[in-house]
PDB file of C-alpha atoms in Angstrom:
ATOM      1  CA  UNK Y   1      50.671  47.352  21.155  1.00 42.00           C
ATOM      2  CA  UNK Y   2      50.464  43.705  21.346  1.00 52.00           C
ATOM      3  CA  UNK Y   3      47.568  41.876  23.080  1.00 62.00           C
ATOM      4  CA  UNK Y   4      46.402  38.599  23.724  1.00 78.00           C
ATOM      5  CA  UNK Y   5      44.203  36.940  21.397  1.00 90.00           C
ATOM      6  CA  UNK Y   6      40.635  35.797  22.340  1.00 94.00           C
ATOM      7  CA  UNK Y   7      38.420  33.585  20.203  1.00 95.00           C
ATOM      8  CA  UNK Y   8      35.340  35.231  18.655  1.00 95.00           C
ATOM      9  CA  UNK Y   9      32.079  33.256  18.734  1.00 91.00           C
ATOM     10  CA  UNK Y  10      31.416  32.268  14.936  1.00 86.00           C
ATOM     11  CA  UNK Y  11      27.736  33.676  15.309  1.00 87.00           C
ATOM     12  CA  UNK Y  12      29.292  37.257  16.292  1.00 91.00           C
ATOM     13  CA  UNK Y  13      32.164  37.164  13.792  1.00 92.00           C
ATOM     14  CA  UNK Y  14      30.554  39.516  11.411  1.00 92.00           C
ATOM     15  CA  UNK Y  15      30.454  42.345  13.927  1.00 93.00           C
ATOM     16  CA  UNK Y  16      34.478  42.850  13.404  1.00 94.00           C
ATOM     17  CA  UNK Y  17      33.633  44.375  10.050  1.00 94.00           C
ATOM     18  CA  UNK Y  18      29.937  45.492  10.216  1.00 90.00           C
ATOM     19  CA  UNK Y  19      30.866  48.847  10.760  1.00 90.00           C
ATOM     20  CA  UNK Y  20      32.838  49.241   7.482  1.00 91.00           C
ATOM     21  CA  UNK Y  21      36.596  49.496   8.609  1.00 94.00           C
ATOM     22  CA  UNK Y  22      39.518  49.316   6.388  1.00 95.00           C
ATOM     23  CA  UNK Y  23      40.794  45.729   6.524  1.00 97.00           C
ATOM     24  CA  UNK Y  24      44.285  44.128   5.735  1.00 98.00           C
ATOM     25  CA  UNK Y  25      44.037  41.135   3.508  1.00 98.00           C
ATOM     26  CA  UNK Y  26      46.933  38.503   3.831  1.00 98.00           C
ATOM     27  CA  UNK Y  27      47.418  35.540   2.057  1.00 98.00           C
ATOM     28  CA  UNK Y  28      50.280  32.929   1.276  1.00 97.00           C
ATOM     29  CA  UNK Y  29      51.383  30.390  -1.300  1.00 97.00           C
ATOM     30  CA  UNK Y  30      54.487  28.699  -2.207  1.00 96.00           C
ATOM     31  CA  UNK Y  31      56.305  30.359   0.752  1.00 95.00           C
ATOM     32  CA  UNK Y  32      55.405  33.780  -0.520  1.00 96.00           C
ATOM     33  CA  UNK Y  33      53.308  35.874   1.959  1.00 97.00           C
ATOM     34  CA  UNK Y  34      51.725  39.341   1.319  1.00 97.00           C
ATOM     35  CA  UNK Y  35      49.566  41.871   2.929  1.00 98.00           C
ATOM     36  CA  UNK Y  36      47.297  44.631   1.119  1.00 97.00           C
ATOM     37  CA  UNK Y  37      44.625  46.903   2.511  1.00 96.00           C
ATOM     38  CA  UNK Y  38      41.131  47.264   1.171  1.00 95.00           C
ATOM     39  CA  UNK Y  39      38.336  49.437   1.740  1.00 90.00           C
ATOM     40  CA  UNK Y  40      35.729  47.216   0.175  1.00 91.00           C
ATOM     41  CA  UNK Y  41      34.794  44.450   2.619  1.00 94.00           C
ATOM     42  CA  UNK Y  42      31.467  43.404   3.950  1.00 92.00           C
ATOM     43  CA  UNK Y  43      29.485  40.852   5.343  1.00 92.00           C
ATOM     44  CA  UNK Y  44      27.353  38.695   2.988  1.00 90.00           C
ATOM     45  CA  UNK Y  45      25.995  36.318   5.645  1.00 89.00           C
ATOM     46  CA  UNK Y  46      25.782  35.591   9.212  1.00 85.00           C
ATOM     47  CA  UNK Y  47      25.505  31.988   9.816  1.00 82.00           C
ATOM     48  CA  UNK Y  48      27.918  30.642   9.008  1.00 86.00           C
ATOM     49  CA  UNK Y  49      29.673  34.055   8.474  1.00 90.00           C
ATOM     50  CA  UNK Y  50      30.465  34.878   5.047  1.00 93.00           C
ATOM     51  CA  UNK Y  51      32.191  38.006   3.633  1.00 95.00           C
ATOM     52  CA  UNK Y  52      32.535  39.566   0.449  1.00 94.00           C
ATOM     53  CA  UNK Y  53      35.841  41.741  -0.328  1.00 94.00           C
ATOM     54  CA  UNK Y  54      37.088  43.200  -3.570  1.00 93.00           C
ATOM     55  CA  UNK Y  55      40.727  42.339  -4.417  1.00 93.00           C
ATOM     56  CA  UNK Y  56      41.934  43.709  -7.588  1.00 92.00           C
ATOM     57  CA  UNK Y  57      43.123  40.588  -9.945  1.00 90.00           C
ATOM     58  CA  UNK Y  58      46.445  42.420 -10.553  1.00 91.00           C
ATOM     59  CA  UNK Y  59      47.690  42.158  -7.124  1.00 93.00           C
ATOM     60  CA  UNK Y  60      49.964  39.808  -5.607  1.00 96.00           C
ATOM     61  CA  UNK Y  61      47.551  39.214  -2.646  1.00 96.00           C
ATOM     62  CA  UNK Y  62      44.841  38.330  -5.346  1.00 94.00           C
ATOM     63  CA  UNK Y  63      47.476  35.842  -6.961  1.00 95.00           C
ATOM     64  CA  UNK Y  64      47.962  34.171  -3.504  1.00 97.00           C
ATOM     65  CA  UNK Y  65      44.477  34.175  -2.626  1.00 96.00           C
ATOM     66  CA  UNK Y  66      43.413  32.398  -5.865  1.00 94.00           C
ATOM     67  CA  UNK Y  67      46.310  30.017  -5.585  1.00 96.00           C
ATOM     68  CA  UNK Y  68      45.771  28.907  -1.922  1.00 97.00           C
ATOM     69  CA  UNK Y  69      42.131  29.636  -1.718  1.00 96.00           C
ATOM     70  CA  UNK Y  70      42.380  31.048   1.670  1.00 97.00           C
ATOM     71  CA  UNK Y  71      43.214  34.418   3.256  1.00 98.00           C
ATOM     72  CA  UNK Y  72      42.803  36.496   6.510  1.00 98.00           C
ATOM     73  CA  UNK Y  73      40.735  39.621   7.003  1.00 97.00           C
ATOM     74  CA  UNK Y  74      42.383  41.524   9.644  1.00 97.00           C
ATOM     75  CA  UNK Y  75      41.185  44.989  11.208  1.00 97.00           C
ATOM     76  CA  UNK Y  76      43.837  47.275  11.904  1.00 97.00           C
ATOM     77  CA  UNK Y  77      44.007  50.291  14.216  1.00 95.00           C
ATOM     78  CA  UNK Y  78      45.014  53.802  14.306  1.00 95.00           C
ATOM     79  CA  UNK Y  79      48.441  52.857  15.679  1.00 95.00           C
ATOM     80  CA  UNK Y  80      48.938  51.001  12.477  1.00 97.00           C
ATOM     81  CA  UNK Y  81      48.091  54.007   9.987  1.00 96.00           C
ATOM     82  CA  UNK Y  82      51.556  54.208   8.540  1.00 96.00           C
ATOM     83  CA  UNK Y  83      51.680  50.680   8.081  1.00 97.00           C
ATOM     84  CA  UNK Y  84      48.298  50.416   6.218  1.00 96.00           C
ATOM     85  CA  UNK Y  85      49.228  53.415   4.056  1.00 94.00           C
ATOM     86  CA  UNK Y  86      52.610  52.007   3.257  1.00 96.00           C
ATOM     87  CA  UNK Y  87      51.181  48.374   2.467  1.00 96.00           C
ATOM     88  CA  UNK Y  88      48.510  50.451   0.062  1.00 93.00           C
ATOM     89  CA  UNK Y  89      51.072  52.300  -1.540  1.00 94.00           C
ATOM     90  CA  UNK Y  90      53.489  49.637  -2.584  1.00 95.00           C
ATOM     91  CA  UNK Y  91      52.778  46.423  -4.710  1.00 93.00           C
ATOM     92  CA  UNK Y  92      54.648  43.425  -3.891  1.00 94.00           C
ATOM     93  CA  UNK Y  93      54.534  42.581  -7.683  1.00 90.00           C
ATOM     94  CA  UNK Y  94      57.009  45.177  -8.065  1.00 92.00           C
ATOM     95  CA  UNK Y  95      58.377  45.196  -4.350  1.00 94.00           C
ATOM     96  CA  UNK Y  96      58.824  41.751  -3.313  1.00 92.00           C
ATOM     97  CA  UNK Y  97      60.634  43.074   0.007  1.00 95.00           C
ATOM     98  CA  UNK Y  98      57.271  45.157   0.669  1.00 96.00           C
ATOM     99  CA  UNK Y  99      56.475  43.488   4.259  1.00 97.00           C
ATOM    100  CA  UNK Y 100      60.095  44.071   5.259  1.00 96.00           C
ATOM    101  CA  UNK Y 101      60.040  47.675   4.338  1.00 95.00           C
ATOM    102  CA  UNK Y 102      56.912  48.372   5.951  1.00 96.00           C
ATOM    103  CA  UNK Y 103      58.101  46.755   9.113  1.00 95.00           C
ATOM    104  CA  UNK Y 104      54.881  44.346   9.072  1.00 96.00           C
ATOM    105  CA  UNK Y 105      55.159  41.901  11.996  1.00 97.00           C
ATOM    106  CA  UNK Y 106      53.309  38.545  10.697  1.00 97.00           C
ATOM    107  CA  UNK Y 107      52.672  35.174  12.916  1.00 96.00           C
ATOM    108  CA  UNK Y 108      50.609  31.916  12.468  1.00 96.00           C
ATOM    109  CA  UNK Y 109      47.725  30.565  14.286  1.00 94.00           C
ATOM    110  CA  UNK Y 110      47.904  27.005  15.158  1.00 93.00           C
ATOM    111  CA  UNK Y 111      45.749  25.199  12.460  1.00 94.00           C
ATOM    112  CA  UNK Y 112      45.772  27.750  10.116  1.00 95.00           C
ATOM    113  CA  UNK Y 113      48.707  28.243   7.556  1.00 94.00           C
ATOM    114  CA  UNK Y 114      48.110  31.879   6.829  1.00 97.00           C
ATOM    115  CA  UNK Y 115      49.978  34.955   7.773  1.00 97.00           C
ATOM    116  CA  UNK Y 116      48.137  37.164  10.406  1.00 98.00           C
ATOM    117  CA  UNK Y 117      49.133  40.591  10.939  1.00 98.00           C
ATOM    118  CA  UNK Y 118      50.123  41.457  14.604  1.00 97.00           C
ATOM    119  CA  UNK Y 119      48.822  44.423  16.526  1.00 96.00           C
ATOM    120  CA  UNK Y 120      45.108  44.366  14.818  1.00 96.00           C
ATOM    121  CA  UNK Y 121      41.837  44.416  16.669  1.00 95.00           C
ATOM    122  CA  UNK Y 122      40.423  41.670  14.975  1.00 96.00           C
ATOM    123  CA  UNK Y 123      41.143  38.772  12.562  1.00 97.00           C
ATOM    124  CA  UNK Y 124      39.179  36.336  10.239  1.00 97.00           C
ATOM    125  CA  UNK Y 125      40.659  33.277   8.868  1.00 97.00           C
ATOM    126  CA  UNK Y 126      38.410  32.958   5.573  1.00 97.00           C
ATOM    127  CA  UNK Y 127      38.236  30.115   2.783  1.00 96.00           C
ATOM    128  CA  UNK Y 128      37.105  31.163  -0.577  1.00 95.00           C
ATOM    129  CA  UNK Y 129      33.698  29.848  -1.796  1.00 92.00           C
ATOM    130  CA  UNK Y 130      33.299  28.926  -5.281  1.00 83.00           C
ATOM    131  CA  UNK Y 131      30.450  30.852  -6.902  1.00 69.00           C
ATOM    132  CA  UNK Y 132      29.602  29.886 -10.488  1.00 62.00           C
ATOM    133  CA  UNK Y 133      27.180  32.672 -11.051  1.00 59.00           C
ATOM    134  CA  UNK Y 134      29.795  35.342 -10.023  1.00 59.00           C
ATOM    135  CA  UNK Y 135      31.106  36.696 -13.557  1.00 52.00           C
ATOM    136  CA  UNK Y 136      34.915  36.541 -13.840  1.00 63.00           C
ATOM    137  CA  UNK Y 137      34.760  40.108 -14.889  1.00 62.00           C
ATOM    138  CA  UNK Y 138      34.512  41.346 -11.311  1.00 70.00           C
ATOM    139  CA  UNK Y 139      37.249  41.666  -8.628  1.00 83.00           C
ATOM    140  CA  UNK Y 140      34.776  40.026  -5.987  1.00 84.00           C
ATOM    141  CA  UNK Y 141      36.068  37.144  -3.708  1.00 90.00           C
ATOM    142  CA  UNK Y 142      33.300  35.444  -1.680  1.00 90.00           C
ATOM    143  CA  UNK Y 143      34.686  33.506   1.478  1.00 94.00           C
ATOM    144  CA  UNK Y 144      33.184  31.902   4.390  1.00 94.00           C
ATOM    145  CA  UNK Y 145      34.887  32.811   7.853  1.00 95.00           C
ATOM    146  CA  UNK Y 146      36.675  29.601   9.223  1.00 95.00           C
ATOM    147  CA  UNK Y 147      37.806  31.144  12.581  1.00 96.00           C
ATOM    148  CA  UNK Y 148      37.925  34.573  14.112  1.00 96.00           C
ATOM    149  CA  UNK Y 149      39.761  36.200  17.052  1.00 97.00           C
ATOM    150  CA  UNK Y 150      40.004  39.506  18.492  1.00 96.00           C
ATOM    151  CA  UNK Y 151      42.062  41.571  20.972  1.00 94.00           C
ATOM    152  CA  UNK Y 152      39.784  41.870  23.852  1.00 93.00           C
ATOM    153  CA  UNK Y 153      41.009  45.207  24.798  1.00 90.00           C
ATOM    154  CA  UNK Y 154      39.063  46.344  21.461  1.00 91.00           C
ATOM    155  CA  UNK Y 155      36.396  43.800  20.788  1.00 93.00           C
ATOM    156  CA  UNK Y 156      35.025  41.357  23.477  1.00 90.00           C
ATOM    157  CA  UNK Y 157      31.760  39.479  24.132  1.00 90.00           C
ATOM    158  CA  UNK Y 158      30.633  40.108  20.578  1.00 91.00           C
ATOM    159  CA  UNK Y 159      30.852  43.764  20.701  1.00 90.00           C
ATOM    160  CA  UNK Y 160      33.394  46.571  20.178  1.00 91.00           C
ATOM    161  CA  UNK Y 161      34.730  48.084  23.441  1.00 87.00           C
ATOM    162  CA  UNK Y 162      33.236  51.819  23.446  1.00 79.00           C
ATOM    163  CA  UNK Y 163      36.128  53.233  25.603  1.00 81.00           C
ATOM    164  CA  UNK Y 164      39.021  51.730  23.751  1.00 82.00           C
ATOM    165  CA  UNK Y 165      41.817  54.265  23.599  1.00 86.00           C
ATOM    166  CA  UNK Y 166      42.236  56.482  20.596  1.00 88.00           C
ATOM    167  CA  UNK Y 167      45.164  54.342  19.145  1.00 91.00           C
ATOM    168  CA  UNK Y 168      42.943  51.396  19.398  1.00 90.00           C
ATOM    169  CA  UNK Y 169      40.323  52.922  17.346  1.00 90.00           C
ATOM    170  CA  UNK Y 170      39.754  51.269  13.704  1.00 92.00           C
ATOM    171  CA  UNK Y 171      40.439  53.119  10.537  1.00 90.00           C
ATOM    172  CA  UNK Y 172      38.178  53.845   7.619  1.00 88.00           C
ATOM    173  CA  UNK Y 173      39.665  55.054   4.398  1.00 89.00           C
ATOM    174  CA  UNK Y 174      38.126  57.707   2.116  1.00 85.00           C
ATOM    175  CA  UNK Y 175      40.709  58.250  -0.542  1.00 84.00           C
ATOM    176  CA  UNK Y 176      43.590  60.444  -0.891  1.00 85.00           C
ATOM    177  CA  UNK Y 177      45.377  59.414   1.697  1.00 84.00           C
ATOM    178  CA  UNK Y 178      42.814  60.450   4.460  1.00 86.00           C
ATOM    179  CA  UNK Y 179      41.280  58.228   6.818  1.00 86.00           C
ATOM    180  CA  UNK Y 180      38.680  58.570   9.372  1.00 86.00           C
ATOM    181  CA  UNK Y 181      38.788  56.592  12.913  1.00 87.00           C
ATOM    182  CA  UNK Y 182      35.519  55.319  14.912  1.00 82.00           C
ATOM    183  CA  UNK Y 183      34.469  57.883  17.220  1.00 76.00           C
ATOM    184  CA  UNK Y 184      31.904  58.700  20.056  1.00 74.00           C
ATOM    185  CA  UNK Y 185      29.725  55.882  20.861  1.00 74.00           C
ATOM    186  CA  UNK Y 186      25.960  56.887  20.949  1.00 78.00           C
ATOM    187  CA  UNK Y 187      23.593  54.208  22.356  1.00 76.00           C
ATOM    188  CA  UNK Y 188      20.015  53.920  21.809  1.00 80.00           C
ATOM    189  CA  UNK Y 189      17.710  54.218  24.902  1.00 81.00           C
ATOM    190  CA  UNK Y 190      15.906  50.622  24.549  1.00 73.00           C
ATOM    191  CA  UNK Y 191      13.286  49.253  27.080  1.00 68.00           C
ATOM    192  CA  UNK Y 192      14.600  46.186  29.050  1.00 65.00           C
ATOM    193  CA  UNK Y 193      12.188  43.582  27.134  1.00 64.00           C
ATOM    194  CA  UNK Y 194      13.656  44.699  23.749  1.00 60.00           C
ATOM    195  CA  UNK Y 195      16.704  42.745  24.379  1.00 56.00           C
ATOM    196  CA  UNK Y 196      20.307  42.895  23.209  1.00 55.00           C
ATOM    197  CA  UNK Y 197      19.695  42.406  19.430  1.00 56.00           C
ATOM    198  CA  UNK Y 198      22.054  40.874  17.156  1.00 52.00           C
TER     199      UNK Y 198
END
């Protein structure tokens, strides 16, 4: 499952995660890449797009994010379930070959020295924001989205594709090795003068 990446309008980048999917966080520093899943990522602001993600300070990914000040949030799909689960069950702190063992395919985007995970539905290149009021006791990371892309088979024109095949649907971790996938689309019947909304 590979597709062409299409740029996402920065004003619509928040829509890549506003439905609460499990995300993959990747970062790099001094030639070391790592990827981990996270269930706690959300939109903080929309213009410019900002996100908040919980990254445990004990993880290799957090070490790389803190050192580099940058990371990628990507939205994996059902076809990547085994990869997502493996990455969440194994730590690069203890298993430096974790990405190879997981079969993760990484690529680079021009202008971004970051590892991107292939075959996701969407990607957001993020720059960590310094927030002096954020207590160091929390695992929260605040970041601004510098650029975003999507696989247009799943997300195009600023919206999720409603007829995407089942393997292209996003994952939602609910604990204990159990995930949900997005399901049936339900549209609200609006009059034309109400407009498309945000």
